[in-house]
Short mmCIF file of C-alpha atoms in Angstrom, two decimals:
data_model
loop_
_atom_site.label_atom_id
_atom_site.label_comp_id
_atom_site.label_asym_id
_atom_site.label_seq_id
_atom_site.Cartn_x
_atom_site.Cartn_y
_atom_site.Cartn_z
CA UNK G 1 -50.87 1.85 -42.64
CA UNK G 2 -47.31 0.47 -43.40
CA UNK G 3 -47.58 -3.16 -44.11
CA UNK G 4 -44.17 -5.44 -42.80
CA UNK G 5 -43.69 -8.17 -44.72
CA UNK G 6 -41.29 -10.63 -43.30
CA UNK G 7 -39.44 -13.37 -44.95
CA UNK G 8 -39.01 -16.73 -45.08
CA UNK G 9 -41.88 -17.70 -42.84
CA UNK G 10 -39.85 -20.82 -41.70
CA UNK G 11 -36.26 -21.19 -41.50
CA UNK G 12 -34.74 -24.57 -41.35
CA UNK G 13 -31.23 -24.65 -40.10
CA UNK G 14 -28.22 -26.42 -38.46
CA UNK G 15 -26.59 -25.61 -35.36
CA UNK G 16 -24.00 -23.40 -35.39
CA UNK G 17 -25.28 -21.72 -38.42
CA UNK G 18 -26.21 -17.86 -39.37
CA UNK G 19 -29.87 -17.24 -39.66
CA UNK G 20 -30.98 -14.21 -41.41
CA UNK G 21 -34.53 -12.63 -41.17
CA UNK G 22 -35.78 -10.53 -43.27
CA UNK G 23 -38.71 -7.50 -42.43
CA UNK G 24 -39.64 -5.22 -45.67
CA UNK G 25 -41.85 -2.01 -45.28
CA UNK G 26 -44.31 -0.93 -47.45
CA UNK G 27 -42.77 2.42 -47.49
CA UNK G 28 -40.35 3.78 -45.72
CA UNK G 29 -40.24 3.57 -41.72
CA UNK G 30 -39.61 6.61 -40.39
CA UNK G 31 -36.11 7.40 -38.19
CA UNK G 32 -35.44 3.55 -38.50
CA UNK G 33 -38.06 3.15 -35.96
CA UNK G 34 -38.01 -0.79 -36.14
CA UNK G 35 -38.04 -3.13 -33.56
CA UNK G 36 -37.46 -7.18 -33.32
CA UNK G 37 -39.35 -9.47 -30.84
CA UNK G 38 -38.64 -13.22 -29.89
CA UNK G 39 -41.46 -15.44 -28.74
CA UNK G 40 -41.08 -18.54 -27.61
CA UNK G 41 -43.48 -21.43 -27.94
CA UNK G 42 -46.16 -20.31 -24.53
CA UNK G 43 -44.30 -17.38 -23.71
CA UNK G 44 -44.55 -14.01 -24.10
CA UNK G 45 -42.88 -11.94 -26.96
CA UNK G 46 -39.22 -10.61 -25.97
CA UNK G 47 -37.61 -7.06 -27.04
CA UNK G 48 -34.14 -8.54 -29.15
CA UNK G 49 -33.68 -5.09 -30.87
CA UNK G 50 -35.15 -1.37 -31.17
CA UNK G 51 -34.28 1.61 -33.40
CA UNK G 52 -33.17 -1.03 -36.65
CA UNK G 53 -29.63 -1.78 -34.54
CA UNK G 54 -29.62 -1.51 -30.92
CA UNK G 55 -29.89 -4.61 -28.82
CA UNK G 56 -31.81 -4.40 -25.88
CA UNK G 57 -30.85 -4.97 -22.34
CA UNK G 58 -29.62 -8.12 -21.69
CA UNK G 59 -29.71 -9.64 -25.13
CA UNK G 60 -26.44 -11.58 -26.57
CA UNK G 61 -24.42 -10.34 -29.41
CA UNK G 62 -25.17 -12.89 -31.43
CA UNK G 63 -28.36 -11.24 -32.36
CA UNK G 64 -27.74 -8.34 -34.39
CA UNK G 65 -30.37 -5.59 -36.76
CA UNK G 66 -29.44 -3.87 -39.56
CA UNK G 67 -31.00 -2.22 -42.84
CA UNK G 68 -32.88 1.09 -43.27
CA UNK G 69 -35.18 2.86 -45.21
CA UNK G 70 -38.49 0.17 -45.50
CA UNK G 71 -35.07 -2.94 -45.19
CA UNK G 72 -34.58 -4.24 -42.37
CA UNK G 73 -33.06 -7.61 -40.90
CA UNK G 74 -31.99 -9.67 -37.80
CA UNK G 75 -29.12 -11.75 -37.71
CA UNK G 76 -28.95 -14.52 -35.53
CA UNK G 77 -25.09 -16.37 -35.62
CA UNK G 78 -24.03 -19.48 -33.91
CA UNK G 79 -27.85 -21.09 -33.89
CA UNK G 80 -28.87 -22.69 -30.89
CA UNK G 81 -31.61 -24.89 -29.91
CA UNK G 82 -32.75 -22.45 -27.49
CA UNK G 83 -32.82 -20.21 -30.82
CA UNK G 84 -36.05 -22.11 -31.54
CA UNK G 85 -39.13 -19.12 -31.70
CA UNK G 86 -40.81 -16.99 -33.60
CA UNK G 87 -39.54 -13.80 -34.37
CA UNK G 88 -42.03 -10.68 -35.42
CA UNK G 89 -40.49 -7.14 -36.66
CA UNK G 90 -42.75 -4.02 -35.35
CA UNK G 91 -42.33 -0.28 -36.94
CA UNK G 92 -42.70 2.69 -34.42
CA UNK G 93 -42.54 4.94 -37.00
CA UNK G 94 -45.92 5.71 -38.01
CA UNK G 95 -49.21 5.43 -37.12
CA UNK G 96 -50.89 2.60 -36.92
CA UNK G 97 -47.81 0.87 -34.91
CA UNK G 98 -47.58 -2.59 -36.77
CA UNK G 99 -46.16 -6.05 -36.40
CA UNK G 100 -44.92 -8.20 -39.28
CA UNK G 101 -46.42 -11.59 -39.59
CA UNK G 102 -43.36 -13.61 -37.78
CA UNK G 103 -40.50 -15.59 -39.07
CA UNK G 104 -40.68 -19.33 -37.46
CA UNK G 105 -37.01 -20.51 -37.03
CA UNK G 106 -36.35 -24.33 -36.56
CA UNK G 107 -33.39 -26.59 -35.72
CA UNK G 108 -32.53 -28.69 -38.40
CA UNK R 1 -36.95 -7.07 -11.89
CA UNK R 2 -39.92 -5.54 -14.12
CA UNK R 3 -43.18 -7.96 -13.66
CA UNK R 4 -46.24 -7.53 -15.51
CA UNK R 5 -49.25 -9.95 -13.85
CA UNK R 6 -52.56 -9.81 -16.48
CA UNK R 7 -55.86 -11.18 -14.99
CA UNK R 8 -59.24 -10.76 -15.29
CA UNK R 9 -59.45 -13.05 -19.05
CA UNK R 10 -62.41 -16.02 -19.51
CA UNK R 11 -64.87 -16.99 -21.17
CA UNK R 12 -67.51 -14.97 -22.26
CA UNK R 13 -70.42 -14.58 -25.05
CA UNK R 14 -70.92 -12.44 -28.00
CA UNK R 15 -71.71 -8.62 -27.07
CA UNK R 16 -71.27 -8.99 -22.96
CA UNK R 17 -68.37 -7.49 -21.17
CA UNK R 18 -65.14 -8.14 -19.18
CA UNK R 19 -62.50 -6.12 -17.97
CA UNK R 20 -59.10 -7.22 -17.82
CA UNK R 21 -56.27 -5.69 -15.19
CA UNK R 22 -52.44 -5.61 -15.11
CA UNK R 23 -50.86 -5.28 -12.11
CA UNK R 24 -47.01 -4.12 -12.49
CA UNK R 25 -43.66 -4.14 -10.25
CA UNK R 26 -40.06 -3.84 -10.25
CA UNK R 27 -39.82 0.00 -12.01
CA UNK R 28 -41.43 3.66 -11.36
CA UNK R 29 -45.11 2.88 -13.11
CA UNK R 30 -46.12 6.64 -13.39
CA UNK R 31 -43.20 7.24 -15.57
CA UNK R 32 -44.01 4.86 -18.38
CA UNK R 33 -47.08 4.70 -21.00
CA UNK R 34 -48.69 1.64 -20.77
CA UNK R 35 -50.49 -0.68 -23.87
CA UNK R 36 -51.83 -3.43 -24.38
CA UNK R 37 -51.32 -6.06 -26.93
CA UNK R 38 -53.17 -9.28 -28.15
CA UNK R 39 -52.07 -12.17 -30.03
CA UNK R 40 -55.20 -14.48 -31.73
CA UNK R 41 -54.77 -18.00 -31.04
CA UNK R 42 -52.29 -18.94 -33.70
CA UNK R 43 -51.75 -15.49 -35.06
CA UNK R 44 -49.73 -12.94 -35.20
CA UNK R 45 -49.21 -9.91 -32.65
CA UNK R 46 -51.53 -6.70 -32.62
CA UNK R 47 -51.49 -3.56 -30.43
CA UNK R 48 -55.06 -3.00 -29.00
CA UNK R 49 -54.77 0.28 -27.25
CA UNK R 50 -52.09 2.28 -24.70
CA UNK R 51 -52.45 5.07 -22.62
CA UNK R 52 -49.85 8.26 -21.81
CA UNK R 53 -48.28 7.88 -18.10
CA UNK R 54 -50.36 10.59 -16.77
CA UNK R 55 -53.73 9.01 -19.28
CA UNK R 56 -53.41 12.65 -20.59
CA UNK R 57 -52.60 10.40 -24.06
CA UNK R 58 -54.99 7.73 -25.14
CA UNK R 59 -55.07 5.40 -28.22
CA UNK R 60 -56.77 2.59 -29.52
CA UNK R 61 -56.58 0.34 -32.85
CA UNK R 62 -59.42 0.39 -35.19
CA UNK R 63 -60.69 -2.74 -34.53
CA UNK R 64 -62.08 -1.89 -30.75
CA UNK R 65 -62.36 1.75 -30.71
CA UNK R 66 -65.75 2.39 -29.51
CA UNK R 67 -66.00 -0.52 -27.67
CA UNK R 68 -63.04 -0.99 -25.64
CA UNK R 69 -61.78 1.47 -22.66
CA UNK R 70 -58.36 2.39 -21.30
CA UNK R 71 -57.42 2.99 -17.60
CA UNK R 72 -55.14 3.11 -15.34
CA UNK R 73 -54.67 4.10 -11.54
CA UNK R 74 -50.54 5.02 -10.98
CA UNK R 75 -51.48 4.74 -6.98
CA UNK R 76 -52.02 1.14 -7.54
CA UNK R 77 -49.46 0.77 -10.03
CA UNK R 78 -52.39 -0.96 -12.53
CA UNK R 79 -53.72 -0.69 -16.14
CA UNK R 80 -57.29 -1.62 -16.80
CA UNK R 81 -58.84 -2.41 -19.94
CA UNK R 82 -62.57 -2.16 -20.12
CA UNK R 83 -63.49 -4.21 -22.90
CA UNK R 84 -67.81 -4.44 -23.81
CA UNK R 85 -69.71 -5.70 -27.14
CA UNK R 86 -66.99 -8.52 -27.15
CA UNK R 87 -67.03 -9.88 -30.68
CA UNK R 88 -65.91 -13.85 -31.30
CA UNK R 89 -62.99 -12.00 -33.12
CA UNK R 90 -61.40 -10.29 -29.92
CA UNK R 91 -60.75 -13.94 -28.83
CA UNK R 92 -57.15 -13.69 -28.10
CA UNK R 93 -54.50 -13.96 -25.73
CA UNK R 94 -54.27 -10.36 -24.25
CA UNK R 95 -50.85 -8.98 -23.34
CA UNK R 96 -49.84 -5.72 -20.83
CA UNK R 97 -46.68 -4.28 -22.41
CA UNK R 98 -44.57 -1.30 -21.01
CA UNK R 99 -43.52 1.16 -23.44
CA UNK R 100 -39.96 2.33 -23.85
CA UNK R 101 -39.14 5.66 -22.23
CA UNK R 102 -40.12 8.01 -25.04
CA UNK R 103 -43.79 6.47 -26.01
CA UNK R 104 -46.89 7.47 -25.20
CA UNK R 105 -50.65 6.09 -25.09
CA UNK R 106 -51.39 7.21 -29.08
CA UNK R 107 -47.92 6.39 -30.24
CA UNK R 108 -46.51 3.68 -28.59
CA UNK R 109 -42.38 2.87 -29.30
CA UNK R 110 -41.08 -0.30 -29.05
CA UNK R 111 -42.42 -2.39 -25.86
CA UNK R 112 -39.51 -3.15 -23.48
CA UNK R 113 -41.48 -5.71 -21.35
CA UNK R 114 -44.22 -8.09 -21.64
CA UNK R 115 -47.13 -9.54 -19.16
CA UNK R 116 -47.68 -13.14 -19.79
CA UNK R 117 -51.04 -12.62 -20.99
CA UNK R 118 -54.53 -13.13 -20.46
CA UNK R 119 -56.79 -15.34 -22.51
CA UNK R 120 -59.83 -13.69 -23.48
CA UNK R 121 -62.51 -16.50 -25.47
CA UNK R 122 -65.67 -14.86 -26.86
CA UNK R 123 -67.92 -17.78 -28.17
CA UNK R 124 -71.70 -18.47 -27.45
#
């Protein structure tokens, strides 16, 4: 089972800055099979990214995935309150399917 | 608009039963494998089982197989989940997801869209 390990668990920042989130693999996802999720506090998870780097429908540019390999992060410029969530990283890769244990991000 | 509507979630005790239902609008069911997802209170997210648009493809985590069952009925455009010997640690908040276009029930991709969840509470 490929265990995603996702750093900081809280991230403390200004508006208007760059927030980057970081997902590691315990080995190697296959294909870049990586995804990134946004939940907000009583709602249900949102798709931000799939396949390391694409955004999904809908979501703004200033969310952005990159990395490869068991790497991986999400950028988020130009933080917002409306930023405010938790964001988990998922690998599609192999089998078991698994979720990282979620960055919190806060407004300084 | 793609709408996921979970139901069927309460209270229940240690080792009885419940069965929790999605039903789903806004995009050609049939076409799509189907999962669902939980989230403890608290916690972190965990994919419980899915099943292949056709249910020719079924999975399930670990953690329920055995006890937990898969369905779904593509005339009624709903996904099922049978769920018996409940355990106080399948107390969670239980999620329908839709799978991306390439997925299936044993290997899910990423999940393009999310139910708002049912709460499921096992406790005597």
């Amino acid at each position: 089972e490929i265990v995603l390990t996702q750093s900081p668990g809280t991230l403390s920042l200004s508006p208007g800055e760059r927030a980057t989130l970081s997902c590691r693999a315990s080995q190697s996802v296959s294909s870049n099979y990586l995804a990134w999720y946004q939940q907000k506090s009583g709602q249900a998870p949102r798709l931000l990214i799939y396949g390391a780097s694409s955004r999904a429908t809908g979501i703004p540019d200033k969310f952005s995935g990159g990395g490869s390999g068991a790497d991986f992060t999400l950028t988020i410029t130009r933080l917002e309150p409306e930023d405010i969530a938790v964001y988990y990283c998922q690998q599609y890769g192999s089998s078991p399917r698994t979720f990282g244990q979620g960055t919190k991000v806060e407004i300084k | 608009e793609v709408q996921l509507v979970e139901s069927g979630g309460g209270l229940v005790q240690p080792g009885r039963s419940l069965r929790l239902s999605c039903a789903a609008s806004g995009f050609s069911f049939r076409d799509y494998a189907m999962h669902w997802v939980r989230q403890a209170p608290g916690k972190g997210l965990e994919w419980v089982s899915g099943i292949g648009w056709n249910s020719d493809s079924i999975g399930y985590a670990d953690s329920v197989k055995g006890r937990f069952t898969i369905s779904r009925d593509n005339a009624k455009n709903s996904l099922y989940l049978q769920m018996n010997s409940l355990r106080v640690e399948d107390t969670a908040l239980y999620y329908c997801a839709k799978d991306s276009p390439f997925g299936s029930g044993s290997y899910p991709d990423y999940f393009g869209y999310w139910g708002q969840g049912t709460l499921v509470t096992v406790s005597s």
